[in-house]
PDB file of C-alpha atoms in Angstrom:
ATOM      1  CA  MET A  25     -15.609  -4.486 -13.388  1.00 89.00           C
ATOM      2  CA  GLU A  26     -17.410  -7.759 -14.034  1.00 90.00           C
ATOM      3  CA  ASP A  27     -14.552  -8.935 -16.241  1.00 93.00           C
ATOM      4  CA  ILE A  28     -12.163  -8.610 -13.287  1.00 93.00           C
ATOM      5  CA  ARG A  29     -14.466 -10.661 -11.085  1.00 94.00           C
ATOM      6  CA  ASN A  30     -14.691 -13.306 -13.804  1.00 94.00           C
ATOM      7  CA  TRP A  31     -10.904 -13.354 -14.021  1.00 92.00           C
ATOM      8  CA  ILE A  32     -10.625 -14.016 -10.273  1.00 93.00           C
ATOM      9  CA  GLU A  33     -13.208 -16.792 -10.586  1.00 93.00           C
ATOM     10  CA  ASN A  34     -11.129 -18.492 -13.264  1.00 91.00           C
ATOM     11  CA  ILE A  35      -7.522 -17.647 -12.415  1.00 86.00           C
ATOM     12  CA  ASP A  36      -5.107 -20.568 -12.506  1.00 83.00           C
ATOM     13  CA  LEU A  37      -3.976 -20.809  -8.890  1.00 84.00           C
ATOM     14  CA  LYS A  38      -1.148 -23.170  -9.813  1.00 78.00           C
ATOM     15  CA  THR A  39       0.790 -20.530 -11.775  1.00 69.00           C
ATOM     16  CA  ARG A  40       4.201 -19.402 -10.566  1.00 64.00           C
ATOM     17  CA  LEU A  41       5.570 -15.881 -10.532  1.00 59.00           C
ATOM     18  CA  HIS A  42       7.880 -14.823 -13.343  1.00 53.00           C
ATOM     19  CA  ASP A  43      10.888 -14.687 -11.003  1.00 54.00           C
ATOM     20  CA  GLU A  44      10.279 -17.847  -8.994  1.00 53.00           C
ATOM     21  CA  TRP A  45      13.105 -20.339  -9.376  1.00 52.00           C
ATOM     22  CA  ALA A  46      12.370 -22.770  -6.540  1.00 52.00           C
ATOM     23  CA  PRO A  47      10.017 -25.754  -6.993  1.00 54.00           C
ATOM     24  CA  HIS A  48       6.548 -24.260  -7.106  1.00 59.00           C
ATOM     25  CA  GLU A  49       3.882 -25.127  -4.561  1.00 68.00           C
ATOM     26  CA  GLY A  50       0.321 -24.298  -5.489  1.00 78.00           C
ATOM     27  CA  VAL A  51      -2.372 -22.893  -3.225  1.00 88.00           C
ATOM     28  CA  LYS A  52      -3.463 -25.677  -0.864  1.00 90.00           C
ATOM     29  CA  ASP A  53      -7.212 -24.971  -0.784  1.00 94.00           C
ATOM     30  CA  GLU A  54      -8.124 -23.338  -4.085  1.00 93.00           C
ATOM     31  CA  GLU A  55     -11.839 -23.075  -3.352  1.00 95.00           C
ATOM     32  CA  LYS A  56     -11.285 -21.332  -0.008  1.00 96.00           C
ATOM     33  CA  PHE A  57      -8.624 -18.986  -1.396  1.00 96.00           C
ATOM     34  CA  ARG A  58     -10.759 -18.049  -4.394  1.00 95.00           C
ATOM     35  CA  ASP A  59     -13.714 -17.360  -2.098  1.00 97.00           C
ATOM     36  CA  ILE A  60     -11.570 -15.061   0.087  1.00 97.00           C
ATOM     37  CA  MET A  61     -10.346 -13.167  -2.969  1.00 96.00           C
ATOM     38  CA  LEU A  62     -13.846 -12.809  -4.449  1.00 97.00           C
ATOM     39  CA  ASN A  63     -15.215 -11.548  -1.126  1.00 97.00           C
ATOM     40  CA  GLY A  64     -12.304  -9.125  -0.990  1.00 97.00           C
ATOM     41  CA  PHE A  65     -13.031  -7.890  -4.505  1.00 97.00           C
ATOM     42  CA  ASP A  66     -16.707  -7.361  -3.653  1.00 97.00           C
ATOM     43  CA  LYS A  67     -15.777  -5.509  -0.463  1.00 98.00           C
ATOM     44  CA  ILE A  68     -13.297  -3.262  -2.293  1.00 98.00           C
ATOM     45  CA  MET A  69     -15.969  -2.566  -4.920  1.00 98.00           C
ATOM     46  CA  SER A  70     -18.405  -1.556  -2.176  1.00 98.00           C
ATOM     47  CA  LEU A  71     -15.868   1.053  -0.994  1.00 98.00           C
ATOM     48  CA  LYS A  72     -15.624   2.769  -4.378  1.00 98.00           C
ATOM     49  CA  ASP A  73     -16.271   6.490  -3.684  1.00 98.00           C
ATOM     50  CA  LYS A  74     -17.768   5.610  -0.290  1.00 98.00           C
ATOM     51  CA  TYR A  75     -15.764   8.438   1.272  1.00 98.00           C
ATOM     52  CA  LYS A  76     -16.143  10.943  -1.551  1.00 98.00           C
ATOM     53  CA  ASN A  77     -14.761  14.351  -0.545  1.00 98.00           C
ATOM     54  CA  LYS A  78     -13.756  13.111   2.895  1.00 98.00           C
ATOM     55  CA  PRO A  79     -10.211  14.191   3.876  1.00 98.00           C
ATOM     56  CA  MET A  80      -7.586  11.441   4.101  1.00 98.00           C
ATOM     57  CA  LEU A  81      -4.196  11.311   5.817  1.00 98.00           C
ATOM     58  CA  VAL A  82      -1.838   8.832   4.145  1.00 98.00           C
ATOM     59  CA  MET A  83       0.895   7.831   6.584  1.00 98.00           C
ATOM     60  CA  GLY A  84       4.077   6.284   5.251  1.00 98.00           C
ATOM     61  CA  LEU A  85       6.687   5.259   7.800  1.00 97.00           C
ATOM     62  CA  GLY A  86       9.464   7.747   7.047  1.00 96.00           C
ATOM     63  CA  PRO A  87      10.704   9.968   9.915  1.00 97.00           C
ATOM     64  CA  SER A  88       8.653  12.953   8.684  1.00 98.00           C
ATOM     65  CA  LEU A  89       5.587  11.094   9.960  1.00 98.00           C
ATOM     66  CA  LEU A  90       6.567  12.191  13.475  1.00 98.00           C
ATOM     67  CA  ASP A  91       6.472  15.876  12.482  1.00 97.00           C
ATOM     68  CA  ILE A  92       2.723  16.113  11.921  1.00 97.00           C
ATOM     69  CA  ASP A  93       0.306  17.705  14.371  1.00 97.00           C
ATOM     70  CA  LYS A  94      -1.918  14.717  15.137  1.00 97.00           C
ATOM     71  CA  GLU A  95      -4.591  16.969  16.622  1.00 96.00           C
ATOM     72  CA  LYS A  96      -5.022  18.618  13.213  1.00 97.00           C
ATOM     73  CA  TYR A  97      -5.753  15.254  11.608  1.00 97.00           C
ATOM     74  CA  LYS A  98      -7.890  13.566  14.241  1.00 93.00           C
ATOM     75  CA  ASP A  99     -11.050  13.959  12.125  1.00 95.00           C
ATOM     76  CA  PHE A 100      -9.399  12.828   8.876  1.00 98.00           C
ATOM     77  CA  LEU A 101      -9.750   9.294   7.606  1.00 98.00           C
ATOM     78  CA  LYS A 102      -6.361   7.694   8.165  1.00 98.00           C
ATOM     79  CA  ILE A 103      -4.439   5.016   6.299  1.00 98.00           C
ATOM     80  CA  THR A 104      -1.026   3.647   7.239  1.00 98.00           C
ATOM     81  CA  VAL A 105       1.248   0.945   5.844  1.00 98.00           C
ATOM     82  CA  ASN A 106       3.316  -2.159   6.563  1.00 96.00           C
ATOM     83  CA  ASN A 107       4.893  -2.282  10.069  1.00 96.00           C
ATOM     84  CA  PHE A 108       3.030   0.689  11.529  1.00 98.00           C
ATOM     85  CA  GLN A 109       3.038  -0.960  14.961  1.00 97.00           C
ATOM     86  CA  LYS A 110       6.789  -0.350  15.255  1.00 97.00           C
ATOM     87  CA  VAL A 111       6.463   3.440  15.368  1.00 98.00           C
ATOM     88  CA  PRO A 112       6.915   4.180  19.083  1.00 97.00           C
ATOM     89  CA  ASP A 113       4.152   6.029  20.963  1.00 96.00           C
ATOM     90  CA  PHE A 114       2.471   7.302  17.796  1.00 97.00           C
ATOM     91  CA  PHE A 115      -0.608   5.185  17.116  1.00 97.00           C
ATOM     92  CA  THR A 116      -2.745   5.354  20.252  1.00 95.00           C
ATOM     93  CA  GLU A 117      -6.352   4.707  21.223  1.00 92.00           C
ATOM     94  CA  ASP A 118      -7.085   8.317  20.253  1.00 93.00           C
ATOM     95  CA  PHE A 119      -5.239   8.073  16.929  1.00 97.00           C
ATOM     96  CA  VAL A 120      -6.071   4.781  15.213  1.00 96.00           C
ATOM     97  CA  PRO A 121      -5.793   4.195  11.446  1.00 98.00           C
ATOM     98  CA  ASP A 122      -9.033   3.406   9.635  1.00 98.00           C
ATOM     99  CA  PHE A 123      -7.146   1.500   6.934  1.00 98.00           C
ATOM    100  CA  TRP A 124      -3.868  -0.370   6.600  1.00 98.00           C
ATOM    101  CA  CYS A 125      -2.211  -0.882   3.229  1.00 98.00           C
ATOM    102  CA  ALA A 126       0.452  -3.540   2.727  1.00 97.00           C
ATOM    103  CA  ALA A 127       2.293  -5.210  -0.132  1.00 94.00           C
ATOM    104  CA  ASN A 128       5.135  -7.362   1.117  1.00 92.00           C
ATOM    105  CA  GLY A 129       5.988 -10.910   2.209  1.00 92.00           C
ATOM    106  CA  TYR A 130       4.356 -13.141   4.831  1.00 95.00           C
ATOM    107  CA  ASP A 131       7.055 -12.749   7.494  1.00 94.00           C
ATOM    108  CA  TYR A 132       6.897  -8.963   7.194  1.00 93.00           C
ATOM    109  CA  LEU A 133       3.101  -8.682   7.336  1.00 97.00           C
ATOM    110  CA  LYS A 134       1.949 -11.349   9.796  1.00 98.00           C
ATOM    111  CA  GLU A 135       2.240  -9.170  12.917  1.00 98.00           C
ATOM    112  CA  PRO A 136       0.684  -5.941  11.578  1.00 98.00           C
ATOM    113  CA  TYR A 137      -2.139  -7.838   9.843  1.00 98.00           C
ATOM    114  CA  SER A 138      -2.978  -9.607  13.116  1.00 98.00           C
ATOM    115  CA  ILE A 139      -3.032  -6.243  14.885  1.00 98.00           C
ATOM    116  CA  CYS A 140      -5.403  -4.869  12.246  1.00 98.00           C
ATOM    117  CA  LEU A 141      -7.878  -7.675  12.883  1.00 98.00           C
ATOM    118  CA  GLU A 142      -7.595  -7.100  16.627  1.00 97.00           C
ATOM    119  CA  LYS A 143      -7.983  -3.304  16.389  1.00 97.00           C
ATOM    120  CA  LYS A 144     -10.736  -3.415  13.714  1.00 97.00           C
ATOM    121  CA  ILE A 145      -8.598  -1.703  11.068  1.00 98.00           C
ATOM    122  CA  LYS A 146      -9.564  -2.464   7.460  1.00 98.00           C
ATOM    123  CA  ALA A 147      -6.651  -4.276   5.788  1.00 98.00           C
ATOM    124  CA  PHE A 148      -6.035  -3.584   2.082  1.00 98.00           C
ATOM    125  CA  VAL A 149      -3.399  -6.233   1.510  1.00 98.00           C
ATOM    126  CA  THR A 150      -1.553  -8.210  -1.131  1.00 96.00           C
ATOM    127  CA  ILE A 151       1.496 -10.485  -1.277  1.00 94.00           C
ATOM    128  CA  ALA A 152       3.246 -11.303  -4.533  1.00 90.00           C
ATOM    129  CA  LYS A 153       3.260 -15.058  -3.841  1.00 90.00           C
ATOM    130  CA  LYS A 154      -0.277 -16.416  -3.581  1.00 91.00           C
ATOM    131  CA  THR A 155       0.945 -19.229  -1.328  1.00 91.00           C
ATOM    132  CA  GLU A 156       2.207 -16.690   1.228  1.00 93.00           C
ATOM    133  CA  LEU A 157      -1.063 -14.758   1.034  1.00 95.00           C
ATOM    134  CA  GLU A 158      -2.931 -18.004   1.709  1.00 95.00           C
ATOM    135  CA  MET A 159      -0.603 -18.701   4.660  1.00 96.00           C
ATOM    136  CA  LEU A 160      -1.322 -15.242   6.082  1.00 98.00           C
ATOM    137  CA  PHE A 161      -5.060 -15.924   6.058  1.00 98.00           C
ATOM    138  CA  ASP A 162      -4.687 -19.481   7.365  1.00 97.00           C
ATOM    139  CA  ASP A 163      -2.499 -18.417  10.289  1.00 97.00           C
ATOM    140  CA  CYS A 164      -4.142 -15.107  11.214  1.00 98.00           C
ATOM    141  CA  GLY A 165      -7.705 -15.528   9.999  1.00 98.00           C
ATOM    142  CA  VAL A 166      -9.996 -13.514   7.763  1.00 98.00           C
ATOM    143  CA  ASP A 167     -12.644 -10.988   8.736  1.00 97.00           C
ATOM    144  CA  LYS A 168     -15.002 -10.420   5.802  1.00 93.00           C
ATOM    145  CA  ASP A 169     -15.672  -6.875   7.007  1.00 96.00           C
ATOM    146  CA  LEU A 170     -12.007  -5.985   7.541  1.00 98.00           C
ATOM    147  CA  THR A 171      -9.942  -8.075   5.119  1.00 98.00           C
ATOM    148  CA  LEU A 172      -9.617  -6.407   1.710  1.00 98.00           C
ATOM    149  CA  PRO A 173      -7.242  -8.672  -0.253  1.00 97.00           C
ATOM    150  CA  TRP A 174      -6.288  -8.311  -3.891  1.00 96.00           C
ATOM    151  CA  ILE A 175      -4.168 -10.424  -6.208  1.00 92.00           C
ATOM    152  CA  TRP A 176      -0.813  -8.828  -6.983  1.00 91.00           C
ATOM    153  CA  GLU A 177      -0.476 -10.882 -10.140  1.00 82.00           C
ATOM    154  CA  ASN A 178      -1.829  -9.182 -13.286  1.00 82.00           C
ATOM    155  CA  GLU A 179      -2.070  -5.854 -11.395  1.00 91.00           C
ATOM    156  CA  VAL A 180      -5.700  -6.383 -10.388  1.00 93.00           C
ATOM    157  CA  PHE A 181      -6.181  -3.227  -8.330  1.00 97.00           C
ATOM    158  CA  GLN A 182      -4.248  -1.111 -10.825  1.00 97.00           C
ATOM    159  CA  ILE A 183      -6.751  -2.185 -13.485  1.00 97.00           C
ATOM    160  CA  MET A 184      -9.676  -1.403 -11.170  1.00 97.00           C
ATOM    161  CA  LEU A 185      -8.398   2.120 -10.503  1.00 98.00           C
ATOM    162  CA  ALA A 186      -7.820   2.742 -14.220  1.00 98.00           C
ATOM    163  CA  LYS A 187     -11.353   1.586 -15.016  1.00 97.00           C
ATOM    164  CA  LYS A 188     -12.786   3.859 -12.336  1.00 98.00           C
ATOM    165  CA  TYR A 189     -11.214   6.902 -13.975  1.00 98.00           C
ATOM    166  CA  ASN A 190     -11.694   5.694 -17.585  1.00 97.00           C
ATOM    167  CA  LEU A 191      -7.968   5.419 -18.257  1.00 97.00           C
ATOM    168  CA  SER A 192      -6.295   3.068 -20.701  1.00 96.00           C
ATOM    169  CA  LYS A 193      -3.008   2.981 -18.765  1.00 96.00           C
ATOM    170  CA  ARG A 194      -2.453   1.919 -15.174  1.00 96.00           C
ATOM    171  CA  TYR A 195       0.122   2.550 -12.482  1.00 97.00           C
ATOM    172  CA  THR A 196       2.857  -0.020 -11.832  1.00 94.00           C
ATOM    173  CA  ARG A 197       3.280  -2.723  -9.201  1.00 90.00           C
ATOM    174  CA  CYS A 198       5.052  -0.031  -7.158  1.00 87.00           C
ATOM    175  CA  ASN A 199       8.325  -0.038  -5.280  1.00 84.00           C
ATOM    176  CA  THR A 200       7.001   1.905  -2.305  1.00 91.00           C
ATOM    177  CA  VAL A 201       3.799   0.913  -0.551  1.00 95.00           C
ATOM    178  CA  THR A 202       2.807   4.535   0.118  1.00 97.00           C
ATOM    179  CA  ASN A 203       1.941   4.821  -3.572  1.00 97.00           C
ATOM    180  CA  HIS A 204      -0.559   1.978  -3.154  1.00 97.00           C
ATOM    181  CA  ALA A 205      -2.055   3.854  -0.193  1.00 98.00           C
ATOM    182  CA  ILE A 206      -2.447   6.997  -2.323  1.00 98.00           C
ATOM    183  CA  ALA A 207      -4.073   4.915  -5.064  1.00 98.00           C
ATOM    184  CA  PHE A 208      -6.493   3.356  -2.570  1.00 98.00           C
ATOM    185  CA  SER A 209      -7.384   6.816  -1.242  1.00 98.00           C
ATOM    186  CA  LEU A 210      -8.291   7.825  -4.809  1.00 98.00           C
ATOM    187  CA  TRP A 211     -10.433   4.693  -5.057  1.00 98.00           C
ATOM    188  CA  LEU A 212     -12.271   5.693  -1.868  1.00 98.00           C
ATOM    189  CA  GLY A 213     -12.962   9.128  -3.376  1.00 98.00           C
ATOM    190  CA  CYS A 214     -11.123  11.033  -0.651  1.00 98.00           C
ATOM    191  CA  ASN A 215     -10.369  14.732  -1.064  1.00 98.00           C
ATOM    192  CA  PRO A 216      -8.078  16.302   0.005  1.00 98.00           C
ATOM    193  CA  ILE A 217      -5.373  13.670   0.467  1.00 98.00           C
ATOM    194  CA  HIS A 218      -2.462  14.640   2.726  1.00 98.00           C
ATOM    195  CA  VAL A 219       0.637  12.421   2.486  1.00 98.00           C
ATOM    196  CA  THR A 220       3.266  12.201   5.228  1.00 98.00           C
ATOM    197  CA  GLY A 221       6.109   9.831   6.134  1.00 97.00           C
ATOM    198  CA  PHE A 222       6.946   9.755   2.415  1.00 96.00           C
ATOM    199  CA  ASP A 223      10.659  10.515   2.839  1.00 95.00           C
ATOM    200  CA  LEU A 224      11.858   8.217   0.014  1.00 92.00           C
ATOM    201  CA  SER A 225      15.369   7.653   1.352  1.00 89.00           C
ATOM    202  CA  HIS A 226      16.197   5.181   4.108  1.00 85.00           C
ATOM    203  CA  TYR A 227      19.822   6.237   3.784  1.00 84.00           C
ATOM    204  CA  ASN A 228      19.105   9.936   4.369  1.00 89.00           C
ATOM    205  CA  ALA A 229      16.675   9.074   7.133  1.00 90.00           C
ATOM    206  CA  LEU A 230      19.388   7.104   8.930  1.00 89.00           C
ATOM    207  CA  LYS A 231      21.935   9.872   8.419  1.00 88.00           C
ATOM    208  CA  ASN A 232      19.598  12.666   9.577  1.00 92.00           C
ATOM    209  CA  THR A 233      17.659  10.991  12.387  1.00 94.00           C
ATOM    210  CA  GLY A 234      19.598   7.885  13.392  1.00 93.00           C
ATOM    211  CA  ASN A 235      16.732   5.643  12.219  1.00 93.00           C
ATOM    212  CA  THR A 236      15.690   4.259   8.856  1.00 92.00           C
ATOM    213  CA  HIS A 237      12.012   4.796   9.711  1.00 95.00           C
ATOM    214  CA  ALA A 238       9.839   6.897  12.002  1.00 97.00           C
ATOM    215  CA  GLY A 239      11.444   6.315  15.401  1.00 96.00           C
ATOM    216  CA  TYR A 240      12.799   2.846  14.635  1.00 95.00           C
ATOM    217  CA  THR A 241      15.326   1.118  12.396  1.00 92.00           C
ATOM    218  CA  CYS A 242      14.620  -1.823  10.101  1.00 83.00           C
ATOM    219  CA  GLU A 243      17.301  -4.292  11.153  1.00 71.00           C
ATOM    220  CA  GLU A 244      16.779  -6.388   8.022  1.00 69.00           C
ATOM    221  CA  LYS A 245      17.744  -3.437   5.839  1.00 60.00           C
ATOM    222  CA  MET A 246      20.797  -2.801   7.989  1.00 60.00           C
ATOM    223  CA  GLU A 247      21.938  -6.428   7.747  1.00 62.00           C
ATOM    224  CA  ASN A 248      21.424  -6.426   3.978  1.00 55.00           C
ATOM    225  CA  HIS A 249      23.416  -3.214   3.798  1.00 51.00           C
ATOM    226  CA  LYS A 250      26.385  -4.823   5.541  1.00 52.00           C
ATOM    227  CA  VAL A 251      26.349  -7.757   3.132  1.00 43.00           C
ATOM    228  CA  MET A 252      25.302  -6.182  -0.173  1.00 48.00           C
ATOM    229  CA  GLY A 253      26.551  -2.596   0.021  1.00 51.00           C
ATOM    230  CA  PRO A 254      25.118   0.080  -2.267  1.00 50.00           C
ATOM    231  CA  VAL A 255      22.643  -2.166  -4.109  1.00 45.00           C
ATOM    232  CA  ASP A 256      20.723  -3.151  -0.975  1.00 50.00           C
ATOM    233  CA  GLY A 257      17.349  -2.118   0.443  1.00 55.00           C
ATOM    234  CA  LEU A 258      18.854   0.713   2.498  1.00 59.00           C
ATOM    235  CA  ASN A 259      19.777   2.601  -0.658  1.00 62.00           C
ATOM    236  CA  ALA A 260      17.097   1.232  -2.969  1.00 57.00           C
ATOM    237  CA  LEU A 261      14.854   4.294  -3.021  1.00 65.00           C
ATOM    238  CA  ASP A 262      17.847   6.467  -3.948  1.00 71.00           C
ATOM    239  CA  ASP A 263      18.529   4.368  -7.036  1.00 75.00           C
ATOM    240  CA  ALA A 264      17.761   6.312 -10.238  1.00 79.00           C
ATOM    241  CA  ARG A 265      15.572   3.570 -11.687  1.00 82.00           C
ATOM    242  CA  GLU A 266      13.625   3.162  -8.470  1.00 84.00           C
ATOM    243  CA  ARG A 267      13.023   6.904  -8.219  1.00 85.00           C
ATOM    244  CA  LYS A 268      11.922   7.003 -11.843  1.00 89.00           C
ATOM    245  CA  GLN A 269       9.256   4.379 -11.176  1.00 91.00           C
ATOM    246  CA  ILE A 270       8.071   6.164  -8.027  1.00 92.00           C
ATOM    247  CA  VAL A 271       7.763   9.478  -9.859  1.00 92.00           C
ATOM    248  CA  HIS A 272       6.056   7.756 -12.805  1.00 94.00           C
ATOM    249  CA  ASP A 273       3.312   6.494 -10.491  1.00 95.00           C
ATOM    250  CA  LEU A 274       3.033   9.838  -8.705  1.00 95.00           C
ATOM    251  CA  LYS A 275       2.543  11.596 -12.032  1.00 96.00           C
ATOM    252  CA  TYR A 276      -0.234   9.133 -12.778  1.00 97.00           C
ATOM    253  CA  PHE A 277      -1.943  10.052  -9.494  1.00 97.00           C
ATOM    254  CA  CYS A 278      -1.295  13.766 -10.134  1.00 96.00           C
ATOM    255  CA  SER A 279      -3.107  13.518 -13.440  1.00 96.00           C
ATOM    256  CA  ILE A 280      -6.108  11.758 -11.863  1.00 98.00           C
ATOM    257  CA  ALA A 281      -6.214  14.361  -9.095  1.00 98.00           C
ATOM    258  CA  TYR A 282      -5.954  17.306 -11.471  1.00 97.00           C
ATOM    259  CA  LYS A 283      -8.705  16.055 -13.789  1.00 97.00           C
ATOM    260  CA  ASN A 284     -11.057  15.308 -10.883  1.00 97.00           C
ATOM    261  CA  ASP A 285     -10.438  18.397  -8.701  1.00 97.00           C
ATOM    262  CA  ILE A 286      -8.751  16.347  -5.989  1.00 98.00           C
ATOM    263  CA  GLU A 287      -6.018  17.912  -3.851  1.00 98.00           C
ATOM    264  CA  ILE A 288      -2.965  15.838  -2.925  1.00 98.00           C
ATOM    265  CA  HIS A 289      -0.585  17.556  -0.506  1.00 98.00           C
ATOM    266  CA  ASN A 290       2.944  16.192  -0.093  1.00 98.00           C
ATOM    267  CA  LEU A 291       3.718  16.994   3.559  1.00 98.00           C
ATOM    268  CA  SER A 292       7.145  15.332   3.189  1.00 97.00           C
ATOM    269  CA  HIS A 293       8.259  17.643   0.377  1.00 97.00           C
ATOM    270  CA  LYS A 294      11.318  18.855   2.295  1.00 96.00           C
ATOM    271  CA  GLU A 295      12.541  15.278   2.643  1.00 94.00           C
ATOM    272  CA  ASN A 296      11.626  13.814  -0.757  1.00 93.00           C
ATOM    273  CA  LYS A 297      12.317  17.013  -2.784  1.00 92.00           C
ATOM    274  CA  LEU A 298       9.085  16.573  -4.757  1.00 93.00           C
ATOM    275  CA  PRO A 299       6.386  19.269  -5.163  1.00 95.00           C
ATOM    276  CA  TYR A 300       4.108  20.023  -2.234  1.00 96.00           C
ATOM    277  CA  ASN A 301       1.155  20.120  -4.605  1.00 96.00           C
ATOM    278  CA  LEU A 302       0.689  16.749  -6.307  1.00 94.00           C
ATOM    279  CA  SER A 303      -2.426  17.823  -8.209  1.00 91.00           C
ATOM    280  CA  PHE A 304      -1.239  19.359 -11.434  1.00 83.00           C
ATOM    281  CA  LYS A 305      -1.604  18.886 -15.163  1.00 79.00           C
ATOM    282  CA  ILE A 306       0.846  16.437 -16.707  1.00 69.00           C
TER     283      ILE A 306
END
């Protein structure tokens, strides 16, 4: 992994993303940002297999999240994603995530990241634009014990996971954050891994429950839906190409699990129509 650390030490922080069209602004304090990212890398490295054979509950934010028996999972390690704080009356003092996984923009992540620092939840976080990631840390702060940042560019964590399992290929940048949470659980060495709230259709969730997510509706997706119609975020996970990428990554995790005697249970199988057992030979 030393080559990855060296890459972080020498990355050009003035680069722009491939799809950025606006005038590019570089990271304001390169030394500080690089130090945060290197500390994050070292912290993530220290967690490699730290929880080997400890059970993990991965909690996406689909409506099926609300169907689980929380008492059954109180002794599991727990990881949730993105705007977990919006799920009404679910996360309580007696049911607190150990980890939070997020890969989105600054505006979307500022509130949940701040809550993670307040509640002492370890934050495994990335934002595609380095400038927004820097803004998140400037505005909300950094806790060297809790903040686990990684650079989205060049698929840094994907490479780390592939190296851990001696694989030449890596999973993609993902189009659903729950896949990143599954990947991080594999990094931690957890076994078994139970996955819930992985409904994979905001449209069906809205039709069946009246909400796009577990007990709440993402108003941004609804507004986009009114303006953009069938190509918007409400229907995105139902798009054939999006589903293909999701399944591609899941097959990657299935293969890792199968070869390493790790169980991955898809508790949302009725909603996402994928196998309950996600540990099988590819």
